[in-house]
Structures are given as C-alpha cells and as structure tokens.
Coordinates of C-alpha atoms in Angstrom, one line a residue:
M50 CA 46.9 126.4 33.0
R51 CA 45.9 122.7 32.7
S52 CA 46.8 120.6 35.8
Q53 CA 48.7 117.5 35.2
L54 CA 47.5 114.2 36.8
A55 CA 50.2 112.5 38.8
R56 CA 51.2 109.2 37.2
K57 CA 51.6 106.2 39.4
P58 CA 55.2 104.9 39.1
E59 CA 55.3 101.6 37.4
N60 CA 56.7 99.6 40.3
T61 CA 54.7 100.9 43.2
Y62 CA 52.3 98.8 45.2
H63 CA 49.5 99.6 47.6
H64 CA 47.4 97.6 50.1
G65 CA 48.1 93.8 49.6
D66 CA 49.7 94.2 46.2
L67 CA 53.3 94.3 47.4
R68 CA 52.8 91.3 49.7
D69 CA 51.5 89.2 46.7
A70 CA 54.3 90.5 44.5
L71 CA 56.9 89.6 47.0
I72 CA 55.6 86.1 47.3
K73 CA 55.4 85.6 43.5
A74 CA 58.9 87.0 43.0
A75 CA 60.3 84.9 45.8
L76 CA 58.8 81.8 44.3
R77 CA 60.5 82.6 41.0
E78 CA 63.8 82.9 42.9
A79 CA 63.2 79.6 44.7
E80 CA 62.6 77.9 41.4
Q81 CA 66.3 78.5 40.6
G82 CA 68.0 78.0 43.9
G83 CA 65.6 77.0 46.7
A84 CA 65.3 78.9 50.0
E85 CA 68.9 80.1 49.8
A86 CA 68.1 82.2 46.7
I87 CA 65.5 84.3 48.5
S88 CA 66.7 87.7 49.7
I89 CA 64.4 90.5 50.9
K90 CA 66.9 93.1 49.8
A91 CA 67.2 91.7 46.3
L92 CA 63.4 91.3 46.0
A93 CA 62.9 94.9 47.0
K94 CA 65.4 96.0 44.3
Q95 CA 63.8 93.7 41.7
L96 CA 60.3 95.1 42.4
G97 CA 61.5 98.7 42.5
V98 CA 60.5 99.5 46.1
S99 CA 62.5 100.8 49.0
Q100 CA 64.3 98.3 51.2
P101 CA 62.1 98.9 54.2
A102 CA 58.9 98.4 52.2
P103 CA 58.7 94.6 52.4
Y104 CA 59.0 94.8 56.2
R105 CA 55.5 96.3 56.3
H106 CA 54.2 92.9 55.3
F107 CA 56.8 90.5 56.7
A108 CA 58.6 90.9 60.0
D109 CA 61.7 89.2 58.7
R110 CA 63.1 86.8 56.0
E111 CA 61.7 83.8 58.0
A112 CA 58.2 85.3 57.8
L113 CA 58.5 85.7 54.0
L114 CA 59.8 82.2 53.6
A115 CA 56.8 80.9 55.6
A116 CA 54.4 82.7 53.4
V117 CA 56.2 81.6 50.2
T118 CA 56.3 78.0 51.4
A119 CA 52.6 78.0 52.3
E120 CA 51.8 79.2 48.7
A121 CA 54.0 76.4 47.3
F122 CA 52.1 73.8 49.3
R123 CA 48.8 75.3 48.1
Q124 CA 50.1 75.0 44.5
L125 CA 51.1 71.4 45.1
S126 CA 47.7 70.7 46.6
A127 CA 45.9 72.1 43.6
I128 CA 48.0 69.9 41.3
L129 CA 47.3 66.8 43.4
R130 CA 43.6 67.6 43.6
E131 CA 43.5 68.0 39.8
A132 CA 45.4 64.7 39.3
M133 CA 43.0 62.8 41.6
A134 CA 40.0 64.2 39.8
E135 CA 41.1 63.1 36.3
P136 CA 39.3 60.1 34.8
S137 CA 41.8 57.3 34.8
R138 CA 42.2 53.5 35.3
Q139 CA 45.0 54.3 37.8
S140 CA 44.0 54.6 41.4
K141 CA 43.8 58.0 43.0
L142 CA 46.9 57.1 45.1
S143 CA 48.9 56.3 42.0
R144 CA 47.9 59.5 40.3
L145 CA 48.7 61.5 43.4
A146 CA 52.1 59.8 43.9
Q147 CA 53.1 60.3 40.3
A148 CA 52.0 63.9 40.3
T149 CA 54.1 64.5 43.5
L150 CA 57.1 62.9 41.8
D151 CA 56.7 65.0 38.7
F152 CA 56.4 68.2 40.8
G153 CA 59.5 67.4 42.8
L154 CA 61.6 66.7 39.7
R155 CA 60.3 69.6 37.6
R156 CA 60.2 72.2 40.3
N157 CA 63.1 71.1 42.5
G158 CA 64.0 74.5 43.9
I159 CA 60.5 74.9 45.1
Y160 CA 60.4 71.3 46.4
R161 CA 63.6 71.9 48.4
L162 CA 62.1 75.0 49.9
M163 CA 59.1 73.0 51.0
F164 CA 60.8 69.8 52.1
A165 CA 64.5 70.4 52.6
S166 CA 64.5 73.6 54.7
R167 CA 63.5 74.2 58.4
T168 CA 60.7 76.5 57.4
V169 CA 57.9 74.0 58.0
S170 CA 59.4 72.7 61.3
C171 CA 59.5 76.3 62.6
A172 CA 55.9 77.0 61.7
A173 CA 53.5 77.6 64.6
K174 CA 50.6 75.3 64.9
G175 CA 47.5 76.9 63.3
S176 CA 49.7 79.2 61.1
E177 CA 49.0 79.6 57.4
L178 CA 51.9 77.3 56.6
H179 CA 50.8 74.7 59.1
E180 CA 47.3 74.6 57.6
A181 CA 48.7 74.4 54.1
T182 CA 50.8 71.3 54.9
R183 CA 47.8 69.7 56.6
E184 CA 45.8 70.2 53.5
T185 CA 48.4 68.4 51.4
L186 CA 48.6 65.5 53.8
G187 CA 44.8 65.4 53.9
L188 CA 44.8 64.8 50.1
V189 CA 47.3 61.9 50.5
I190 CA 44.9 60.3 53.1
E191 CA 41.9 60.9 50.8
A192 CA 43.8 59.2 47.9
L193 CA 44.1 56.0 49.9
E194 CA 40.3 55.6 49.4
S195 CA 40.0 53.5 52.6
P196 CA 37.7 53.8 55.6
A197 CA 39.0 55.4 58.8
V198 CA 40.1 52.7 61.2
G199 CA 42.2 54.2 64.0
Y200 CA 45.1 56.0 62.5
L201 CA 46.0 53.4 59.9
R202 CA 45.3 55.7 57.0
E203 CA 47.4 58.4 58.4
R204 CA 50.3 56.0 59.1
Q205 CA 50.3 54.7 55.5
A206 CA 49.9 58.2 54.1
L207 CA 53.1 59.3 55.9
K208 CA 54.9 56.2 54.8
I209 CA 54.2 56.7 51.1
W210 CA 54.9 60.4 51.3
A211 CA 58.3 59.6 52.8
A212 CA 59.0 57.0 50.1
V213 CA 58.2 59.3 47.2
H214 CA 60.2 62.1 48.9
G215 CA 63.1 59.8 49.1
V216 CA 63.0 59.1 45.3
V217 CA 62.8 62.8 44.6
M218 CA 65.8 63.7 46.8
L219 CA 67.9 60.8 45.5
A220 CA 67.1 61.8 41.9
E221 CA 67.9 65.4 42.6
Q222 CA 71.4 64.4 44.0
G223 CA 72.0 62.2 41.0
L224 CA 72.0 59.1 43.2
F225 CA 68.9 57.5 41.7
T226 CA 69.2 56.3 38.1
G227 CA 67.2 53.2 38.4
E228 CA 69.9 51.1 36.7
P229 CA 70.8 48.8 39.7
A230 CA 67.1 47.8 40.0
H231 CA 66.4 48.0 36.2
A232 CA 63.4 50.3 37.1
T233 CA 62.5 53.9 36.4
R234 CA 61.6 56.3 39.2
E235 CA 58.0 56.1 38.1
E236 CA 58.0 52.3 38.3
L237 CA 59.5 52.4 41.8
V238 CA 56.8 54.9 42.9
E239 CA 54.2 52.6 41.5
D240 CA 55.7 49.8 43.6
F241 CA 55.3 52.0 46.7
V242 CA 51.6 52.6 45.7
S243 CA 50.9 48.9 45.4
E244 CA 52.7 48.0 48.6
T245 CA 50.9 50.9 50.5
K246 CA 47.4 49.8 49.4
A247 CA 48.1 46.2 50.2
A248 CA 49.6 47.0 53.6
L249 CA 46.6 49.3 54.5
A250 CA 44.1 46.7 53.4
A251 CA 45.8 44.0 55.5
A252 CA 46.0 46.3 58.5
I253 CA 42.3 47.2 58.3
K254 CA 41.3 43.6 58.0
S255 CA 43.4 42.6 61.0
A256 CA 42.1 45.5 63.1
R257 CA 38.5 44.5 62.3
R258 CA 39.2 40.9 63.0
R259 CA 40.6 41.8 66.4
G260 CA 37.6 44.0 67.1
K261 CA 35.2 41.1 66.4
T262 CA 37.1 38.7 68.6
G263 CA 37.7 41.2 71.3
A264 CA 41.4 40.5 71.3

C-alpha cells in the first residue's frame, strides 16, 4: 500500500514565518484604521492559526504594535533614502520633506500608527523601534547637508520634522486646505525647507563667529 505524504496546511507557519506574516497583516490593517485596527485575535483568524500562536512571537498586543511600527519606520526610511538619492535640482531636504508629506497623506493609517499613538514613546532605549526611529531622524539630519556644529543640525531637523508633521495631521483632519494662505501643502512644506536651511546657515555662521572671537 502506497504511503501518502502529509500535506502542509495552506495557512501554517514555521520558524520566523508567522512573525513576519503577522507584521505584514497588521500593516495592512493599520493602512485602513491606524493602531486601533490591529487585533491579535483577528490577525490569527485571518492567517488561519490558533489564537495562542501569535503569542509565541509577541508577548502582547503592545509588542506586536512595536514591531509593526518599527517596520513602518524602516519603510519610511527606505522611501526617504531613495528620494534623497534621486538626481534633482531640488535640495536633499526638499526631496525628503516632500516625500514625508506624500507618505503621510497616502498612507495615513500607517502614519498615525507611527506618529499619533503612544507606541514610540513606550519603546525602550536600544529597542528595535527606538533604533528605527533614530535611523529616520538621522536621514533628516543628513538631508540638511551641513557640517556638525554643536547640536544645531539636530535642532533644525526636529523643527522641520515637527512642521511637516503638523501639515500632515491638519490635512488628515480636513483642517488644512491652503485656501486662507493661497498655498498648497507642498508649497508650505517648501517654505519650511527654505526657512530651515536659512536658519541653520545663520546659526552655524553665528556659532563660528563666537568661536573666533571667544565670546
């Protein structure tokens, strides 16, 4: 009698496969409804695994959210790095800022997971999520294309990041149409870019002058 080979069920996962599948599925859910849309129970059902199975990879929902948010930051960093590398007459900072705006408007559920939940603030220093956010901020600093003088670059990087974030969040709430200022969101972001570059150049010049005079 010929023995039959056991078939692997379609929705079973081994080793790291389930972890990756959970993160990808959670990202799809977040695209539609942000962090609130992510449920471990619903994901297990969607992937055809038992309800306890995801807990072999994530201690709780917060751990899953941290992993998903880290992946979202890595995806954003990849997009920003690609935008900065493109040949263009625009400055790297302009390309990065516009790419961030586009990401926030097109993938708003993911963006809210990253910037409008407490997931990042609860991340431990040195964690996967902490390192992913530092990588993104590092790209903003790099896009300034300025020498390191104290922490002037870091300060301006945070300021323009906050400014672009404000535009995304206002637009997502329907509060930014650009009509009062007769400007598009893209034009306003470009204003931030120009102001940031000018402010940083002036701050560096002032710091160097003080250094030479010993003031």
